[in-house]
Each structure stands twice: as structure tokens, then as C-alpha cells.
Short mmCIF file of C-alpha atoms and ligand atoms in Angstrom, two decimals:
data_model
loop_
_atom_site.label_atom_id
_atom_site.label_comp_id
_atom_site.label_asym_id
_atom_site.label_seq_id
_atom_site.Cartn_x
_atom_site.Cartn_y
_atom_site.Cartn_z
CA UNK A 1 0.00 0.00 0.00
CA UNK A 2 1.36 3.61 -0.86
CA UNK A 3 0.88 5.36 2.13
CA UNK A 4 1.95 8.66 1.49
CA UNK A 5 -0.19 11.87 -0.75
CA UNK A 6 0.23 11.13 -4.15
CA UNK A 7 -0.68 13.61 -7.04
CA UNK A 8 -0.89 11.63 -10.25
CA UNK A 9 -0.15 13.90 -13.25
CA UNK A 10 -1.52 12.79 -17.47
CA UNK A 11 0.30 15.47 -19.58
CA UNK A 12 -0.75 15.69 -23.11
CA UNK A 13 2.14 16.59 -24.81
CA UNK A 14 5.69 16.21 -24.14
CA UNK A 15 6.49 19.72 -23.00
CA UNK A 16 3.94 19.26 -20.39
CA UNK A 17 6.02 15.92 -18.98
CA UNK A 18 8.99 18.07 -18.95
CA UNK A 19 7.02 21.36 -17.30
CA UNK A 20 5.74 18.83 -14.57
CA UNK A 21 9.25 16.91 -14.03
CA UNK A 22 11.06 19.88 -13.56
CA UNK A 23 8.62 21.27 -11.54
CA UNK A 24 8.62 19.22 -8.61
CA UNK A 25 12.04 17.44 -9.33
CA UNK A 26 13.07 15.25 -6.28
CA UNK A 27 9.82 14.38 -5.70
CA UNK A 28 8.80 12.83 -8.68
CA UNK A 29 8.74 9.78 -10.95
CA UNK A 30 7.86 9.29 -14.62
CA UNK A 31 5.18 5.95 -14.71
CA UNK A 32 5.31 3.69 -17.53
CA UNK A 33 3.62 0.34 -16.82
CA UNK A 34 4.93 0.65 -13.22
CA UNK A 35 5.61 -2.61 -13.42
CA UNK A 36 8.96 -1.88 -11.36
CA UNK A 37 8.24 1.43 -9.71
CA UNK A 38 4.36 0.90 -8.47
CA UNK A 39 5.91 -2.49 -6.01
CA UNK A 40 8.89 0.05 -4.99
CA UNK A 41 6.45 2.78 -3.96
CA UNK A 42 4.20 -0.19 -1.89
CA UNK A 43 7.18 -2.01 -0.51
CA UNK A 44 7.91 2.04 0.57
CA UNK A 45 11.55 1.77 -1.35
CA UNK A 46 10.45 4.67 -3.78
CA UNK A 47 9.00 8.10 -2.18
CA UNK A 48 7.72 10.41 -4.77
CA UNK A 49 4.46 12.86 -3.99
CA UNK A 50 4.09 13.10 -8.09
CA UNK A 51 3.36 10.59 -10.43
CA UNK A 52 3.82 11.71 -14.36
CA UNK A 53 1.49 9.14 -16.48
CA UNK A 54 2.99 9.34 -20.30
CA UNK A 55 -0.52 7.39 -20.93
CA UNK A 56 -1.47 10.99 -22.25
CA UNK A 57 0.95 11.52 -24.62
CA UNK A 58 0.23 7.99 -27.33
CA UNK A 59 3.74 6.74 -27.53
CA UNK A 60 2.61 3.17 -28.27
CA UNK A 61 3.55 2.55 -31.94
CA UNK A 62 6.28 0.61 -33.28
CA UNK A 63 7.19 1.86 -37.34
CA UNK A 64 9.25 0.27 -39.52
CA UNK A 65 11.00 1.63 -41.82
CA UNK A 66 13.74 1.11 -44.59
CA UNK A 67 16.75 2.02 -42.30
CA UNK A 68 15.29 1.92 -38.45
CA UNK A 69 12.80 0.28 -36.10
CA UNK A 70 11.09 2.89 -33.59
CA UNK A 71 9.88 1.49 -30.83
CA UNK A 72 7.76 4.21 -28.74
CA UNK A 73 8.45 4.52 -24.97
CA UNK A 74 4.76 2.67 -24.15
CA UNK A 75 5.44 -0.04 -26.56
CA UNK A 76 5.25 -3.11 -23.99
CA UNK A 77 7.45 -6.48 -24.33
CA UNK A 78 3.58 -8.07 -25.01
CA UNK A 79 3.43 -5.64 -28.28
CA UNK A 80 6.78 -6.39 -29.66
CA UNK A 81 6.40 -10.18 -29.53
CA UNK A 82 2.70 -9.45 -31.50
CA UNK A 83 4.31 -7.19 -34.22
CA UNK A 84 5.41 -8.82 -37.51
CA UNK A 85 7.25 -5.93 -39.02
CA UNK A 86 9.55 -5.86 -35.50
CA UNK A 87 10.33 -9.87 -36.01
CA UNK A 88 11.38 -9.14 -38.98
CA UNK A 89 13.46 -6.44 -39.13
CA UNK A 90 15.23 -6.57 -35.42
CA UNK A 91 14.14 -10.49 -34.97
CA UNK A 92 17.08 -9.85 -31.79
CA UNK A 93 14.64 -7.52 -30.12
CA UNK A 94 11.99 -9.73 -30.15
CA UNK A 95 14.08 -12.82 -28.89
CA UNK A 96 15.22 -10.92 -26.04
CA UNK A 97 11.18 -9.49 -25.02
CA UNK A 98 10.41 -13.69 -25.48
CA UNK A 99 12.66 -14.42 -22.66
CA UNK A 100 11.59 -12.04 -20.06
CA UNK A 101 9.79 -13.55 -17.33
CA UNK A 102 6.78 -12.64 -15.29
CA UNK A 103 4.16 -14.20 -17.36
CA UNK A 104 1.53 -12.13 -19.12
CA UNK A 105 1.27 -9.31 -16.59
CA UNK A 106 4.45 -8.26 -16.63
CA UNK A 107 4.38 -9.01 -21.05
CA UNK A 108 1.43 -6.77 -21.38
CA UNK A 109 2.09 -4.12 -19.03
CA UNK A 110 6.06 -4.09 -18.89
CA UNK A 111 7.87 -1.41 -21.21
CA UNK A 112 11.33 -1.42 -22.89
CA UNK A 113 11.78 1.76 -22.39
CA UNK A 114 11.14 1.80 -18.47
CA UNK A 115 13.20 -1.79 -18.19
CA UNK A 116 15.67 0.41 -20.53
CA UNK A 117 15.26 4.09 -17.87
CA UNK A 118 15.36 1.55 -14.70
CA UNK A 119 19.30 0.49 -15.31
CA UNK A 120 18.87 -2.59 -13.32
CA UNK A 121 22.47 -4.66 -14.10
CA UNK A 122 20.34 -8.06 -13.63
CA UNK A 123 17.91 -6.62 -16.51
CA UNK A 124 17.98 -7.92 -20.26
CA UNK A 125 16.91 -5.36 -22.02
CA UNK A 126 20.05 -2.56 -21.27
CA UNK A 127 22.49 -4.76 -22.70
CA UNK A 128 20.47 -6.08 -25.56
CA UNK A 129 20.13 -2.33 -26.68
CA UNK A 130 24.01 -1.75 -26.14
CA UNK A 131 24.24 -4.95 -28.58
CA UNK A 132 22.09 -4.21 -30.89
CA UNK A 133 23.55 0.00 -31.37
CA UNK A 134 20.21 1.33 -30.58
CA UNK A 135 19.33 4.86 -29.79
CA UNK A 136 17.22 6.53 -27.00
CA UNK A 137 15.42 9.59 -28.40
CA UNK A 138 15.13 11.55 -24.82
CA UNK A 139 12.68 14.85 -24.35
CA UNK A 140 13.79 17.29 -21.79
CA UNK A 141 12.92 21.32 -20.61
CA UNK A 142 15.61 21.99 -23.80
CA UNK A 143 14.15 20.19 -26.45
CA UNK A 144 14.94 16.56 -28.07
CA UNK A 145 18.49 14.67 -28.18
CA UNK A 146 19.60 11.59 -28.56
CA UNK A 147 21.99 9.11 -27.04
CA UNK A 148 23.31 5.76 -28.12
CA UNK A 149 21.91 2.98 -25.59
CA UNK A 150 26.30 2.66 -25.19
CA UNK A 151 26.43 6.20 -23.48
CA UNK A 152 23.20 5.49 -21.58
CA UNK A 153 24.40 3.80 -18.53
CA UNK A 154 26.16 5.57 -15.75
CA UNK A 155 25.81 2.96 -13.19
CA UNK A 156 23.75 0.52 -11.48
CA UNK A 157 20.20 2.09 -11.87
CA UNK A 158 21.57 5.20 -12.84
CA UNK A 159 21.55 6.75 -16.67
CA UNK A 160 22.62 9.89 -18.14
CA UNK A 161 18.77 11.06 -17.86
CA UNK A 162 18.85 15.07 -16.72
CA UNK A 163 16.47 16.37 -14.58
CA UNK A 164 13.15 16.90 -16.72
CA UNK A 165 14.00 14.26 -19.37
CA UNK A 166 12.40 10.83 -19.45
CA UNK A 167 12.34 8.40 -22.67
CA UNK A 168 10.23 9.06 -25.96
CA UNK A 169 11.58 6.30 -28.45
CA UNK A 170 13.65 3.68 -28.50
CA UNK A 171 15.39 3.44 -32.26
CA UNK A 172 17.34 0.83 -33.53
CA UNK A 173 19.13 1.32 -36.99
CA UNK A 174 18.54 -1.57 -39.75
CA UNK A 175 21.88 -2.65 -40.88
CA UNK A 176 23.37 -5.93 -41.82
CA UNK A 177 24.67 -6.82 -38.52
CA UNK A 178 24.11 -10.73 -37.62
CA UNK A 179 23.91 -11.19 -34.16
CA UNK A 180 24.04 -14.22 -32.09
CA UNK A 181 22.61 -14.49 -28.18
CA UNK A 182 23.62 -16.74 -25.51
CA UNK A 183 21.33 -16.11 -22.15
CA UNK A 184 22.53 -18.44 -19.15
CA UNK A 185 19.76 -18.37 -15.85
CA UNK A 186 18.63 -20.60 -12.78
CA UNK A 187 15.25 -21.84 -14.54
CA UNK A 188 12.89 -20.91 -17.19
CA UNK A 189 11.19 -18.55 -14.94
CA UNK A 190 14.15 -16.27 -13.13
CA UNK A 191 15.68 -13.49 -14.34
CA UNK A 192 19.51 -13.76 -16.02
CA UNK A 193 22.73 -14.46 -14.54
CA UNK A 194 24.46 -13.46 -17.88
CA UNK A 195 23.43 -12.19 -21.17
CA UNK A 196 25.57 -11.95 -23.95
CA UNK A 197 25.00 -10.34 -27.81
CA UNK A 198 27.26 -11.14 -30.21
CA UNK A 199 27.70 -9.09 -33.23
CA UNK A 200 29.22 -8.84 -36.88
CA UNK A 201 29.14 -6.18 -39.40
CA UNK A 202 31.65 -5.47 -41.87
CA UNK A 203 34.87 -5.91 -40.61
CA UNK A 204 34.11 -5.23 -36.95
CA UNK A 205 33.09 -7.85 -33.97
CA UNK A 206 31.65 -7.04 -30.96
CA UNK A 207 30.10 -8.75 -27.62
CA UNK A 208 27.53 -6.85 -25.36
CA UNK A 209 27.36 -8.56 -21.45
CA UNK A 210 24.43 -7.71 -19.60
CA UNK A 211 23.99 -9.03 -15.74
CA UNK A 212 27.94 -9.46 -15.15
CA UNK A 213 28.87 -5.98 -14.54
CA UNK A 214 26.55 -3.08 -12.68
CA UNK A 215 26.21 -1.46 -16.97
CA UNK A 216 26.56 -3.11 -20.32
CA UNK A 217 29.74 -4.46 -21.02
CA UNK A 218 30.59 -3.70 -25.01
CA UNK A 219 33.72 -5.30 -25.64
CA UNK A 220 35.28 -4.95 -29.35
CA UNK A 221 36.86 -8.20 -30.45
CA UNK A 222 37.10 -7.37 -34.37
CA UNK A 223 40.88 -7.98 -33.73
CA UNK A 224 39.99 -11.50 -32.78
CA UNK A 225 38.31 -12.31 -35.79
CA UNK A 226 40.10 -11.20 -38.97
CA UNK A 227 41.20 -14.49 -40.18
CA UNK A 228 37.32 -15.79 -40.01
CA UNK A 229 35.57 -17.27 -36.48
CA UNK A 230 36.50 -15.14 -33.03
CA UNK A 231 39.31 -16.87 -31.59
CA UNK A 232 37.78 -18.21 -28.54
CA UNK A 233 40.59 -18.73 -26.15
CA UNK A 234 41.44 -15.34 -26.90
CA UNK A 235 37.71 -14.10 -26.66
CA UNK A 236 37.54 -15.64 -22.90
CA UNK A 237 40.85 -13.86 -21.77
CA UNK A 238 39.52 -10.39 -23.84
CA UNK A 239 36.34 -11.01 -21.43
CA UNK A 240 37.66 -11.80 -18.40
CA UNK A 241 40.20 -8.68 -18.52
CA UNK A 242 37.25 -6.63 -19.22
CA UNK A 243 35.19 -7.03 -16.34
CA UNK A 244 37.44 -5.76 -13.42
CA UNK A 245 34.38 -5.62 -11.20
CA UNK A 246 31.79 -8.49 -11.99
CA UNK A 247 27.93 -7.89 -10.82
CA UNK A 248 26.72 -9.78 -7.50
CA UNK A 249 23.25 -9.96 -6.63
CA UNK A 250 21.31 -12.57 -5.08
CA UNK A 251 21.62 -15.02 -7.94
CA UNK A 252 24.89 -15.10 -8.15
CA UNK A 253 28.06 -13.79 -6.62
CA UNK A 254 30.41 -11.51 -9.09
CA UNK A 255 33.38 -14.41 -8.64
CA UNK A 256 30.80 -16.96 -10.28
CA UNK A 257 29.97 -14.09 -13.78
CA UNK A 258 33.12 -13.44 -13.99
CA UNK A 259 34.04 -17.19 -14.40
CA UNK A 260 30.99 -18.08 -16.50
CA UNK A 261 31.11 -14.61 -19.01
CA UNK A 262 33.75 -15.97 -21.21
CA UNK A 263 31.91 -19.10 -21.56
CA UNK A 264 28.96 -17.00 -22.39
CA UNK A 265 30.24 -14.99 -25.02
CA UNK A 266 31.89 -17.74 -26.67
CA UNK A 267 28.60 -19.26 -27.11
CA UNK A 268 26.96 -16.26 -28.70
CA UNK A 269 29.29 -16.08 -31.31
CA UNK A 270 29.16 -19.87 -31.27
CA UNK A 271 25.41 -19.21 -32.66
CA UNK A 272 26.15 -16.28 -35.35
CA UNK A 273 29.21 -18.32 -36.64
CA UNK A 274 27.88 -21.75 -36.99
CA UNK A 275 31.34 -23.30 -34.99
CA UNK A 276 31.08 -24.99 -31.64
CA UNK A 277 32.04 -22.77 -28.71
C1 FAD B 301 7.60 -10.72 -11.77
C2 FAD B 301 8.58 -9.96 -12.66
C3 FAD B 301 9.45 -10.68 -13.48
C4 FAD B 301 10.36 -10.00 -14.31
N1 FAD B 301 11.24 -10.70 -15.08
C5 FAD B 301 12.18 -10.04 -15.80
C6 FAD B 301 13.16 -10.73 -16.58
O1 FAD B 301 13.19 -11.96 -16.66
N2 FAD B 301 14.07 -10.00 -17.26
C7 FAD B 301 14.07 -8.64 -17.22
O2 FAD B 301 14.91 -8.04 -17.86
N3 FAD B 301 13.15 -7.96 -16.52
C8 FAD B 301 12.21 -8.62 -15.81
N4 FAD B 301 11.29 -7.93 -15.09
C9 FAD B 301 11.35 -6.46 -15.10
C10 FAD B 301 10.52 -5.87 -16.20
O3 FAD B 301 11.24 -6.04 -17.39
C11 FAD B 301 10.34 -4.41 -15.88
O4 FAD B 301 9.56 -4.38 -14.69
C12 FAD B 301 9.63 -3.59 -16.91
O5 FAD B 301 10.15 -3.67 -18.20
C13 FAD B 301 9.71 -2.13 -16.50
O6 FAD B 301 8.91 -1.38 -17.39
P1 FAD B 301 7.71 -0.49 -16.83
O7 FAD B 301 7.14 0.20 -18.01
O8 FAD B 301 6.76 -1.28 -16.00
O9 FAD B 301 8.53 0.51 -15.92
P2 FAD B 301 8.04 1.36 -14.66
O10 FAD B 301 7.87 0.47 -13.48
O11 FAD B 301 6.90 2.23 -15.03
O12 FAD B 301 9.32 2.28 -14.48
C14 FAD B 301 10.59 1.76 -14.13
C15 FAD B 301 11.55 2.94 -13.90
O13 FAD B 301 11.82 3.60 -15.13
C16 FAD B 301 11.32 4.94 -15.12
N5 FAD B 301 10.69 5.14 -16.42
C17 FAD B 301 9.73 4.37 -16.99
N6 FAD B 301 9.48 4.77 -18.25
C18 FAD B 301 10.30 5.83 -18.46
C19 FAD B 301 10.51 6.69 -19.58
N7 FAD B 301 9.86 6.54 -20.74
N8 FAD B 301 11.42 7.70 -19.46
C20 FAD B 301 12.11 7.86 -18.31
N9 FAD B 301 11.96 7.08 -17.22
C21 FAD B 301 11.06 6.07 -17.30
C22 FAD B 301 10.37 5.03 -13.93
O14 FAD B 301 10.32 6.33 -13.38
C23 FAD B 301 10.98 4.01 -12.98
O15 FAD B 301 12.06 4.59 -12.29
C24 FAD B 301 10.37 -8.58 -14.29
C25 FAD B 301 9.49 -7.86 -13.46
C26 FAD B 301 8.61 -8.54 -12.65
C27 FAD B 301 7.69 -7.72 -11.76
#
């Protein structure tokens, strides 16, 4: 139960979210399915007196275009997995939304963007947008920018996000990148221990950890792969030196993601390349 005053806010356009998030900054939060922050403010972890509801403001399509998919910041992980044009064209996006748990409340109600804005190192989604070069289109008290999901993360639950700013689109470009995903967890229905993206496009190779470190770990390995397949041995050590200070949480201790995230890797390019890890 939230037991303190709570003024719940439905802005109609996005200059009115900003107005209202500047205007009683400190005190309050931006809801998107509240999937994350509506149990926070019961279990009296998050104290806000203002609620801003981007309900008002649409933000539910996903477009496809030639050269990007735009995923709007109300799109939820139920409306990806439902949308043809989005298997198609980022078919690694809709993987990753599959293998979210929480069953059909948390599929229908659950947003990208506020699993994206919530920075949670034990989440899949930063990490698969790190992967995966998307862009979040912000909207703040100065207008639009954008930043690439790989300058998002500060910290643990902490993003580059200025006061008055909160998420409009998520946009991922449409290139020729192949990508290949290796997800290790407890059971079918607990959240990940490690994540890992692999990626190739051009001449480059990279890998994108998510749960092993408190951000996205991008590592470039293109080095490792100009004669053909990532060299493996050397992908584990390239890992391992990467990740000075592995994530702990109550899955796992860091000791034990730092052992497996080699292993993890190696299997997502394992999957793009065809080769056994
Ligand atoms: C039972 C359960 C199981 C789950 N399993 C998994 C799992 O397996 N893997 C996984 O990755 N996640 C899992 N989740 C987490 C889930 O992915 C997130 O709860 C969800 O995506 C958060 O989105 P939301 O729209 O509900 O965010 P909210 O709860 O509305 O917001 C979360 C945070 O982001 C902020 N925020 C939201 N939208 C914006 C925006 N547009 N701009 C700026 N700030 C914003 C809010 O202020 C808040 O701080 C699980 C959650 C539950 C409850």
C-alpha cells in the first residue's frame, strides 16, 4: 500500500512531462507500466508525492522503416512479440522481449523503455540495446536529443537522464549486422545471470554482457576475428580482462559471472558463426 499523498499527473504533450518533471524534481517519478516502480512505492523503497502518467501523450507505436525500427516509450514487451514488421526487421529484439519472465502481466504491461530508464544490471533489455547499437530519443525542458543505448548507462540504476528528461523512443538502426545471443539463468522462470549479444558487421566484432557488470559491457573483439571465427581462447581472456568488477546480486556472486562470461560470449558467437564454442 502507498501510504503517502500522491498527485498523479496525465500530460498531453511532451512539453507538459517536462514542465511537470522539472517542476517538482526530487519528488517525482515518470510511470510507464509501473511494473517496477508501483511495487517500490508499496514495498515504501520509492518516495515520490508526483506521479507523471505518459498514458497521455500515445507513444505506443512501433514503425518500420527502410533504415530503423522505432519502438515508442509505451510499446510493452507483449506488443513487440505481436508485431510482424519488428520480427522481422530486429528479430534480436523480439528474442530478447520472449525471454523475459513474469508471465503475461508483466508481457502486457512491462515497457522497454522503463526496463531500458530503470538500469537494473540483472535486466535484459540494457544490454540487448548496447548490442544491438540502438538509440534513445530523450525529451527534456531543452528540447529533443539523442543518445546511443552505449552512453546510456552511468551505473547501477543510474543513466545519463537530466532532470526533466524521461524516454520518448527507443530506435534501432537496420543494418546488416548478424547477431548471435547466448542467455545463461537458474530456470525458465528467473531473471539472467548473464546475457551476452554477439555481433558482426563489416569488418568489426563485438560482444555486449548484460547481468555481469553493474552497466553493459561492449567489448570490441574485431581484432579477434580477422582471419574468419573469433578466436575463442582469446575471446575468454579479452572477457575476463574486461570485467574488473563483476555484478553480484542474489543469484549469483560476481566471482561466479566473472568465471561463467567468457563461456557466455563464446557461445553467442558460437550461434552467429555456426562453430562450436
Ligand atoms: C515478476 C517480474 C518478473 C520480471 N522478469 C524479468 C526478466 O526476466 N528479465 C528482465 O529483464 N526484466 C524482468 N522484469 C522487469 C521488467 O522487465 C520491468 O519491470 C519492466 O520492463 C519495466 O517497465 P515499466 O514500463 O513497468 O517501468 P516502470 O515500473 O513504469 O518504471 C521503471 C523505472 O523507469 C522509469 N521510467 C519508466 N518509463 C520511463 C521513460 N519513458 N522515461 C524515463 N523514465 C522512465 C520510472 O520512473 C521508474 O524509475 C520482471 C518484473 C517482474 C515484476
Amino acid at each position: 500500500m502507498i501510504r503517502t499523498p500522491l498527485r498523479y499527473h496525465r500530460p498531453r504533450t511532451p512539453d507538459e512531462a517536462s514542465a511537470l518533471l522539472v517542476e517538482h524534481r526530487g519528488d517525482v517519478a515518470v510511470l510507464g507500466g509501473g511494473t517496477q516502480l508501483l511495487p517500490q512505492m508499496n514495498r515504501d523503497q520509492v518516495h515520490v508525492g508526483h506521479l507523471v502518467d505518459l498514458r497521455g501523450l500515445g507513444l505506443r507505436r512501433i514503425e518500420v522503416t527502410d533504415d530503423q525500427v522505432v519502438v515508442e516509450a509505451l510499446v510493452t514487451y507483449a506488443d513487440v512479440l505481436l508485431s510482424r514488421d519488428l520480427s522481422r526487421a530486429a528479430p534480436h529484439l523480439r528474442r530478447v522481449a520472449h525471454g523475459v519472465t513474469g508471465g503475461r502481466q508483466i508481457r502486457n504491461t512491462g515497457t522497454l523503455a522503463g526496463s531500458a530508464c530503470f538500469a537494473m544490471p540483472g535486466s535484459d533489455m540494457p544490454a540487448a540495446l548496447v548490442g544491438i547499437d540502438a538509440i534513445l530519443r530523450l525529451h527534456g525542458p531543452d528540447g529533443a536529443r539523442e543518445v546511443r543505448a552505449a552512453d546510456f548507462y552511468v551505473d547501477a540504476f543510474t543513466t545519463v537522464l537530466r532532470p526533466g528528461e524521461f524516454v520518448l523512443a527507443i530506435t534501432i538502426p537496420r543494418t546488416a549486422a548478424r547477431t548471435g545471443y547466448c542467455k545463461v539463468k537458474h530456470s525458465s522462470g528467473s531473471w539472467p545471470i548473464a546475457t551476452a549479444t554477439a555481433r558482426r558487421l563489416d569488418g568489426s566484432a563485438t560482444v555486449t554482457l548484460g547481468s555481469v557488470h553493474a552497466t553493459p559491457l561492449h567489448v570490441d573483439v574485431s581484432d579477434l576475428a580477422s582471419n574468419g571465427p573469433v578466436d575463442r581462447a582469446a575471446l575468454a581472456d579479452r572477457v575476463r580482462s574486461a570485467l574488473p568488477a563483476p555484478w553480484t546480486d542474489v543469484l549469483a556472486p560476481g566471482d561466479y559471472r566473472a568465471r561463467i562470461a567468457g563461456v557466455v560470449a563464446a557461445r553467442a558467437f558460437s550461434e552467429l558463426e555456426g562453430v562450436p564454442a
